[in-house]
DNA sequence: CAAAGTTCCTGCGAGC
DNA sequence: TGCTCGCAGGAACTTT
């Protein structure tokens, strides 16, 4: 699902379509996302140039020539679709599986079945067109559509200079792949936390961008039990220990691996259409309840529920 | 059904 | 002892 690697994959897919390009036409077809789009949403975008397309945690941020930033969040089911004029005529819906999650035209050209390796999520067969929430026509010749059936995603326009005052951005912890995130930082953030390390890593204020999947995977790679107290990743006074170092390295590794492979393409497992995702095949514990531990310890992957979310782990080698 | 991410609310415990 | 504050955990949101 859209965790950091997926959002980063989407960002890279949107870049050739949007960066340096101007919004020539914007449609808000269904303004009822998690937050309603502002009434002047279209007016504030049309004519503006995207000077840069960045990412903070799971948020996409498009810098606009107007001085505003378009913040976009995929929620749980949001996806972007990119097509270029010369490949997909805008009028007729493409009967082929549409590109979801935005690897852009290059991936689509390179791979026959782009559906399986886009860093995202749903390929909503038969739900294109009028059901897309937002459509951008760009001066690059690209049409970018945003579709989010569950509507937990949103788009928001904020003045760049007021970005630091934006609560959802300001409250974020360090980027896990950035320099600010190291053992000392993690230990300090976990110090005194009376909750599980699993819950702590899901807390975007401790480290920003992890979700349920990558927390499970990182804890497995670090050999740390998800049930361990968060404060135990640090010694007294919040000093890091060996466990902290391992965990930081594991988080970095799993995110980098996932980004390298274009993120995970999870969809509802009960659906029968199409392939399953891509990095999902590299999951070692997530959604692998009952399977043997890939670490050859002889253990079996277990599923437990922590603060209402599934946790997958190997009780034998995660201590 | 349960799954995804975030916000909000409640309840409990710690501390004064 | 009694109150307040903050944190932790759960519900809600939505859809298939």
Short mmCIF file of C-alpha atoms (C1' of nucleotides) in Angstrom, two decimals:
data_model
loop_
_atom_site.label_atom_id
_atom_site.label_comp_id
_atom_site.label_asym_id
_atom_site.label_seq_id
_atom_site.Cartn_x
_atom_site.Cartn_y
_atom_site.Cartn_z
CA UNK A 1 0.00 0.00 0.00
CA UNK A 2 1.11 3.51 -0.26
CA UNK A 3 3.92 3.68 2.18
CA UNK A 4 7.12 5.57 1.56
CA UNK A 5 8.51 3.37 -1.24
CA UNK A 6 5.23 3.41 -3.11
CA UNK A 7 4.86 7.15 -2.81
CA UNK A 8 8.43 7.60 -3.95
CA UNK A 9 7.74 5.36 -6.92
CA UNK A 10 4.70 7.42 -7.76
CA UNK A 11 6.72 10.58 -7.48
CA UNK A 12 9.25 9.28 -9.96
CA UNK A 13 6.49 8.28 -12.29
CA UNK A 14 4.85 11.67 -12.12
CA UNK A 15 8.06 13.60 -12.54
CA UNK A 16 8.40 13.40 -16.33
CA UNK A 17 4.76 14.32 -16.70
CA UNK A 18 4.65 17.19 -14.25
CA UNK A 19 8.01 18.66 -13.40
CA UNK A 20 8.67 21.77 -15.40
CA UNK A 21 5.24 21.51 -16.96
CA UNK A 22 2.27 23.82 -16.66
CA UNK A 23 -1.27 22.90 -15.72
CA UNK A 24 -3.20 23.61 -18.90
CA UNK A 25 -6.48 22.20 -17.71
CA UNK A 26 -7.62 20.94 -14.33
CA UNK A 27 -10.79 19.09 -13.49
CA UNK A 28 -12.08 18.28 -10.04
CA UNK A 29 -14.68 15.70 -10.92
CA UNK A 30 -15.45 14.53 -7.43
CA UNK A 31 -14.33 16.98 -4.82
CA UNK A 32 -15.31 14.75 -1.93
CA UNK A 33 -11.96 13.41 -0.87
CA UNK A 34 -10.98 13.15 2.75
CA UNK A 35 -11.08 16.91 2.82
CA UNK A 36 -13.17 18.71 0.26
CA UNK A 37 -11.09 20.43 -2.38
CA UNK A 38 -11.14 24.20 -2.09
CA UNK A 39 -13.67 25.88 -4.36
CA UNK A 40 -10.95 27.73 -6.21
CA UNK A 41 -8.79 24.60 -6.58
CA UNK A 42 -8.90 24.68 -10.37
CA UNK A 43 -8.23 28.38 -10.60
CA UNK A 44 -5.22 28.16 -8.33
CA UNK A 45 -3.66 25.41 -10.42
CA UNK A 46 -4.39 26.31 -14.02
CA UNK A 47 -1.57 28.26 -15.58
CA UNK A 48 0.86 27.40 -12.81
CA UNK A 49 4.11 25.61 -13.51
CA UNK A 50 5.36 22.76 -11.37
CA UNK A 51 8.85 23.85 -10.45
CA UNK A 52 9.61 20.71 -8.49
CA UNK A 53 7.93 17.53 -7.38
CA UNK A 54 9.08 16.30 -4.00
CA UNK A 55 8.07 13.93 -1.29
CA UNK A 56 7.91 14.17 2.47
CA UNK A 57 7.07 10.90 4.19
CA UNK A 58 3.97 9.68 2.37
CA UNK A 59 3.07 13.12 1.05
CA UNK A 60 3.73 14.26 -2.49
CA UNK A 61 4.48 17.93 -2.75
CA UNK A 62 4.39 19.84 -6.00
CA UNK A 63 6.00 23.26 -5.86
CA UNK A 64 4.09 25.75 -7.97
CA UNK A 65 5.25 28.93 -9.64
CA UNK A 66 2.55 30.77 -7.71
CA UNK A 67 4.40 30.12 -4.47
CA UNK A 68 1.91 27.53 -3.37
CA UNK A 69 2.56 23.85 -2.78
CA UNK A 70 0.14 21.19 -3.89
CA UNK A 71 0.16 18.52 -1.20
CA UNK A 72 -1.16 15.15 -2.33
CA UNK A 73 -1.77 12.09 -0.23
CA UNK A 74 -2.78 8.69 -1.55
CA UNK A 75 -4.59 7.56 1.56
CA UNK A 76 -4.96 3.82 1.39
CA UNK A 77 -6.29 3.31 -2.08
CA UNK A 78 -5.26 6.36 -4.06
CA UNK A 79 -3.52 5.98 -7.35
CA UNK A 80 -2.25 8.12 -10.17
CA UNK A 81 -2.43 7.33 -13.81
CA UNK A 82 -0.20 9.01 -16.35
CA UNK A 83 -0.74 8.95 -20.06
CA UNK A 84 0.73 10.98 -22.85
CA UNK A 85 -1.20 12.37 -25.78
CA UNK A 86 0.80 10.47 -28.33
CA UNK A 87 0.19 7.08 -26.79
CA UNK A 88 -3.26 7.16 -25.30
CA UNK A 89 -5.79 9.29 -27.09
CA UNK A 90 -7.65 11.12 -24.41
CA UNK A 91 -11.09 10.35 -25.73
CA UNK A 92 -11.43 6.58 -25.75
CA UNK A 93 -10.74 4.74 -22.52
CA UNK A 94 -7.89 2.36 -23.02
CA UNK A 95 -9.11 -1.23 -22.86
CA UNK A 96 -5.67 -2.37 -21.77
CA UNK A 97 -4.77 -2.34 -18.10
CA UNK A 98 -4.15 1.29 -17.25
CA UNK A 99 -0.97 2.43 -15.69
CA UNK A 100 -1.53 2.86 -12.01
CA UNK A 101 0.79 4.46 -9.60
CA UNK A 102 2.62 6.33 -12.21
CA UNK A 103 5.76 4.83 -13.46
CA UNK A 104 4.88 6.94 -16.39
CA UNK A 105 4.98 6.20 -20.03
CA UNK A 106 8.44 4.76 -19.98
CA UNK A 107 7.54 1.81 -17.85
CA UNK A 108 4.43 1.26 -19.83
CA UNK A 109 6.40 1.14 -23.03
CA UNK A 110 9.11 -1.02 -21.61
CA UNK A 111 6.96 -3.65 -20.00
CA UNK A 112 4.05 -5.36 -21.56
CA UNK A 113 2.07 -5.71 -18.42
CA UNK A 114 2.79 -2.54 -16.56
CA UNK A 115 0.11 -3.38 -14.10
CA UNK A 116 2.27 -5.77 -12.18
CA UNK A 117 5.20 -3.54 -11.53
CA UNK A 118 3.88 -0.14 -10.93
CA UNK A 119 4.56 0.80 -7.39
CA UNK A 120 0.91 0.87 -6.77
CA UNK A 121 -2.04 -0.56 -6.05
CA UNK A 122 -5.27 -0.69 -7.68
CA UNK A 123 -5.95 -1.07 -11.17
CA UNK A 124 -9.60 -0.27 -11.05
CA UNK A 125 -10.95 -2.00 -14.07
CA UNK A 126 -13.93 -0.26 -15.49
CA UNK A 127 -13.76 2.59 -13.06
CA UNK A 128 -11.87 5.07 -15.12
CA UNK A 129 -13.10 8.23 -16.65
CA UNK A 130 -15.85 9.97 -14.81
CA UNK A 131 -14.95 8.35 -11.54
CA UNK A 132 -11.52 9.87 -11.37
CA UNK A 133 -11.41 12.47 -8.69
CA UNK A 134 -8.94 14.85 -10.26
CA UNK A 135 -7.58 15.23 -13.76
CA UNK A 136 -4.56 17.33 -14.70
CA UNK A 137 -3.73 18.15 -18.28
CA UNK A 138 -0.13 19.26 -18.44
CA UNK A 139 1.81 21.26 -21.00
CA UNK A 140 4.12 18.25 -21.26
CA UNK A 141 1.34 16.51 -23.13
CA UNK A 142 0.59 14.31 -20.16
CA UNK A 143 -2.77 13.65 -18.63
CA UNK A 144 -2.50 12.82 -14.96
CA UNK A 145 -5.52 11.38 -13.21
CA UNK A 146 -5.99 10.78 -9.54
CA UNK A 147 -8.43 8.16 -8.39
CA UNK A 148 -9.11 7.14 -4.83
CA UNK A 149 -12.11 4.86 -4.36
CA UNK A 150 -11.91 4.89 -0.59
CA UNK A 151 -11.32 8.59 -0.40
CA UNK A 152 -8.81 8.61 2.42
CA UNK A 153 -6.48 10.56 0.21
CA UNK A 154 -6.62 14.26 -0.39
CA UNK A 155 -5.12 17.22 -2.17
CA UNK A 156 -4.43 20.49 -0.50
CA UNK A 157 -2.93 23.80 -1.53
CA UNK A 158 -0.73 25.60 0.94
CA UNK A 159 1.49 28.64 0.64
CA UNK A 160 5.06 27.48 0.60
CA UNK A 161 6.08 29.88 3.31
CA UNK A 162 3.35 28.52 5.54
CA UNK A 163 4.32 24.92 5.03
CA UNK A 164 6.10 24.74 8.35
CA UNK A 165 2.89 25.72 10.04
CA UNK A 166 0.96 22.93 8.36
CA UNK A 167 0.28 20.51 11.21
CA UNK A 168 0.33 17.33 9.17
CA UNK A 169 3.76 18.22 7.81
CA UNK A 170 5.23 19.95 10.82
CA UNK A 171 4.54 17.05 13.14
CA UNK A 172 6.42 14.54 11.02
CA UNK A 173 9.53 12.88 12.33
CA UNK A 174 12.70 12.47 10.29
CA UNK A 175 12.84 10.92 6.86
CA UNK A 176 14.06 7.36 7.36
CA UNK A 177 16.43 7.63 4.40
CA UNK A 178 17.71 11.05 5.39
CA UNK A 179 20.74 12.02 7.42
CA UNK A 180 18.69 13.08 10.41
CA UNK A 181 17.55 9.54 11.02
CA UNK A 182 20.16 7.52 12.83
CA UNK A 183 20.44 5.36 15.91
CA UNK A 184 20.75 8.34 18.20
CA UNK A 185 17.63 9.93 16.79
CA UNK A 186 15.61 6.74 16.98
CA UNK A 187 16.76 6.03 20.50
CA UNK A 188 15.88 9.53 21.61
CA UNK A 189 12.47 9.32 19.98
CA UNK A 190 11.72 5.97 21.59
CA UNK A 191 13.03 6.93 24.96
CA UNK A 192 10.36 6.55 27.60
CA UNK A 193 7.78 5.31 25.11
CA UNK A 194 5.48 2.91 26.88
CA UNK A 195 4.30 1.22 23.77
CA UNK A 196 5.49 -1.54 21.50
CA UNK A 197 8.25 -0.92 19.01
CA UNK A 198 5.74 -1.90 16.35
CA UNK A 199 3.39 0.90 17.32
CA UNK A 200 6.26 3.33 17.74
CA UNK A 201 7.54 2.75 14.22
CA UNK A 202 4.06 3.31 12.84
CA UNK A 203 4.04 6.65 14.63
CA UNK A 204 4.89 9.20 11.95
CA UNK A 205 6.32 11.50 14.58
CA UNK A 206 9.03 9.02 15.44
CA UNK A 207 10.02 8.26 11.89
CA UNK A 208 7.98 9.38 8.90
CA UNK A 209 6.96 7.16 6.05
CA UNK A 210 6.71 3.65 7.40
CA UNK A 211 3.42 1.80 7.32
CA UNK A 212 2.26 -1.57 8.47
CA UNK A 213 4.10 -3.57 5.84
CA UNK A 214 7.53 -2.04 6.11
CA UNK A 215 7.43 -1.94 9.89
CA UNK A 216 6.85 -5.68 9.94
CA UNK A 217 9.57 -6.24 7.38
CA UNK A 218 12.09 -4.00 9.11
CA UNK A 219 11.54 -5.64 12.49
CA UNK A 220 12.04 -9.02 10.93
CA UNK A 221 15.25 -7.95 9.25
CA UNK A 222 16.47 -6.52 12.53
CA UNK A 223 15.54 -9.66 14.45
CA UNK A 224 13.50 -7.62 16.91
CA UNK A 225 10.18 -8.72 18.31
CA UNK A 226 7.33 -6.35 17.46
CA UNK A 227 6.12 -6.79 21.03
CA UNK A 228 9.26 -5.40 22.56
CA UNK A 229 8.82 -2.11 24.35
CA UNK A 230 9.84 0.88 22.26
CA UNK A 231 11.95 2.19 25.09
CA UNK A 232 14.01 -0.99 24.90
CA UNK A 233 15.56 0.05 21.62
CA UNK A 234 17.46 2.56 23.71
CA UNK A 235 19.45 2.21 26.86
CA UNK A 236 19.14 4.63 29.74
CA UNK A 237 18.96 8.29 28.91
CA UNK A 238 17.90 7.39 25.39
CA UNK A 239 21.30 6.29 24.26
CA UNK A 240 21.32 3.90 21.33
CA UNK A 241 22.49 0.34 21.66
CA UNK A 242 23.25 -2.44 19.26
CA UNK A 243 19.58 -3.16 18.74
CA UNK A 244 18.96 0.43 17.74
CA UNK A 245 21.70 0.34 15.15
CA UNK A 246 20.35 -2.85 13.69
CA UNK A 247 16.87 -1.47 13.46
CA UNK A 248 17.94 1.71 11.72
CA UNK A 249 19.92 -0.30 9.21
CA UNK A 250 17.01 -2.66 8.65
CA UNK A 251 14.59 0.20 8.04
CA UNK A 252 16.94 1.77 5.55
CA UNK A 253 17.58 -1.50 3.79
CA UNK A 254 14.00 -2.54 3.37
CA UNK A 255 12.94 0.87 2.10
CA UNK A 256 15.81 1.04 -0.35
CA UNK A 257 15.15 -2.46 -1.60
CA UNK A 258 11.49 -1.65 -2.09
CA UNK A 259 12.16 1.62 -3.90
CA UNK A 260 14.66 -0.11 -6.13
CA UNK A 261 11.95 -2.51 -7.17
CA UNK A 262 9.31 0.06 -7.71
CA UNK A 263 7.51 -0.41 -4.43
CA UNK A 264 4.92 -2.97 -3.55
CA UNK A 265 1.85 -3.48 -5.58
CA UNK A 266 -0.70 -4.75 -3.15
CA UNK A 267 -4.29 -4.98 -3.95
CA UNK A 268 -7.16 -6.59 -2.22
CA UNK A 269 -6.07 -10.21 -1.99
CA UNK A 270 -9.56 -11.49 -2.46
CA UNK A 271 -9.82 -10.15 -5.93
CA UNK A 272 -9.04 -12.44 -8.72
CA UNK A 273 -8.23 -10.13 -11.57
CA UNK A 274 -4.69 -9.52 -12.61
CA UNK A 275 -1.37 -10.26 -11.07
CA UNK A 276 -0.41 -9.63 -7.53
CA UNK A 277 2.13 -6.97 -6.82
CA UNK A 278 5.83 -6.86 -7.26
CA UNK A 279 7.84 -6.18 -4.14
CA UNK A 280 5.23 -8.20 -2.37
CA UNK A 281 7.07 -11.24 -3.62
CA UNK A 282 9.97 -10.11 -1.51
CA UNK A 283 8.02 -9.79 1.69
CA UNK A 284 9.58 -12.04 4.26
CA UNK A 285 6.84 -11.96 6.85
CA UNK A 286 4.04 -9.62 5.82
CA UNK A 287 0.91 -11.57 4.96
CA UNK A 288 2.82 -14.82 5.29
CA UNK A 289 1.12 -16.25 8.33
CA UNK A 290 1.78 -19.96 8.71
CA UNK A 291 4.69 -20.03 6.29
CA UNK A 292 8.13 -21.15 7.41
CA UNK A 293 10.45 -18.39 8.52
CA UNK A 294 12.67 -17.40 5.59
CA UNK A 295 15.54 -17.06 8.01
CA UNK A 296 15.90 -20.85 8.19
CA UNK A 297 15.42 -20.76 11.93
CA UNK A 298 12.73 -23.39 11.66
CA UNK A 299 10.10 -21.07 13.04
CA UNK A 300 6.72 -20.27 11.58
CA UNK A 301 5.43 -16.81 10.75
CA UNK A 302 2.77 -15.75 13.15
CA UNK A 303 0.08 -13.13 12.92
CA UNK A 304 -0.95 -11.12 15.93
CA UNK A 305 -2.96 -7.94 16.33
CA UNK A 306 -1.36 -4.88 17.85
CA UNK A 307 -3.38 -1.73 18.29
CA UNK A 308 -5.88 -3.00 15.82
CA UNK A 309 -3.40 -3.79 13.06
CA UNK A 310 -2.03 -7.11 11.93
CA UNK A 311 1.57 -7.81 12.80
CA UNK A 312 3.47 -10.59 11.08
CA UNK A 313 6.65 -11.89 12.64
CA UNK A 314 8.72 -14.93 13.47
CA UNK A 315 8.54 -15.59 17.20
CA UNK A 316 11.61 -17.75 17.00
CA UNK A 317 14.15 -15.36 15.54
CA UNK A 318 12.65 -12.01 16.49
CA UNK A 319 13.48 -11.38 20.10
"C1'" DC B 1 -14.37 -10.17 6.30
"C1'" DA B 2 -10.22 -7.11 6.83
"C1'" DA B 3 -7.11 -4.16 4.70
"C1'" DA B 4 -4.81 0.31 3.94
"C1'" DG B 5 -3.32 5.74 6.70
"C1'" DT B 6 -4.64 9.42 9.59
"C1'" DT B 7 -7.37 11.95 12.91
"C1'" DC B 8 -10.08 12.17 16.74
"C1'" DC B 9 -11.80 10.63 21.14
"C1'" DT B 10 -11.79 8.18 25.39
"C1'" DG B 11 -9.83 6.16 29.28
"C1'" DC B 12 -6.28 5.38 32.22
"C1'" DG B 13 -2.13 6.34 34.70
"C1'" DA B 14 1.27 9.39 36.35
"C1'" DG B 15 2.34 13.33 38.71
"C1'" DC B 16 1.53 17.34 41.48
"C1'" DT C 1 -6.62 12.95 48.28
"C1'" DG C 2 -8.31 14.98 44.22
"C1'" DC C 3 -7.50 16.98 40.14
"C1'" DT C 4 -5.25 17.71 35.68
"C1'" DC C 5 -2.44 16.56 31.96
"C1'" DG C 6 -0.51 13.57 28.65
"C1'" DC C 7 -0.02 9.42 26.54
"C1'" DA C 8 -1.62 5.04 24.66
"C1'" DG C 9 -4.96 2.56 22.39
"C1'" DG C 10 -9.12 2.16 19.90
"C1'" DA C 11 -12.82 3.82 16.75
"C1'" DA C 12 -14.06 6.05 12.80
"C1'" DC C 13 -13.76 7.11 8.13
"C1'" DT C 14 -14.54 4.18 3.11
"C1'" DT C 15 -14.90 0.58 -0.26
"C1'" DT C 16 -14.67 -3.87 -2.40
#
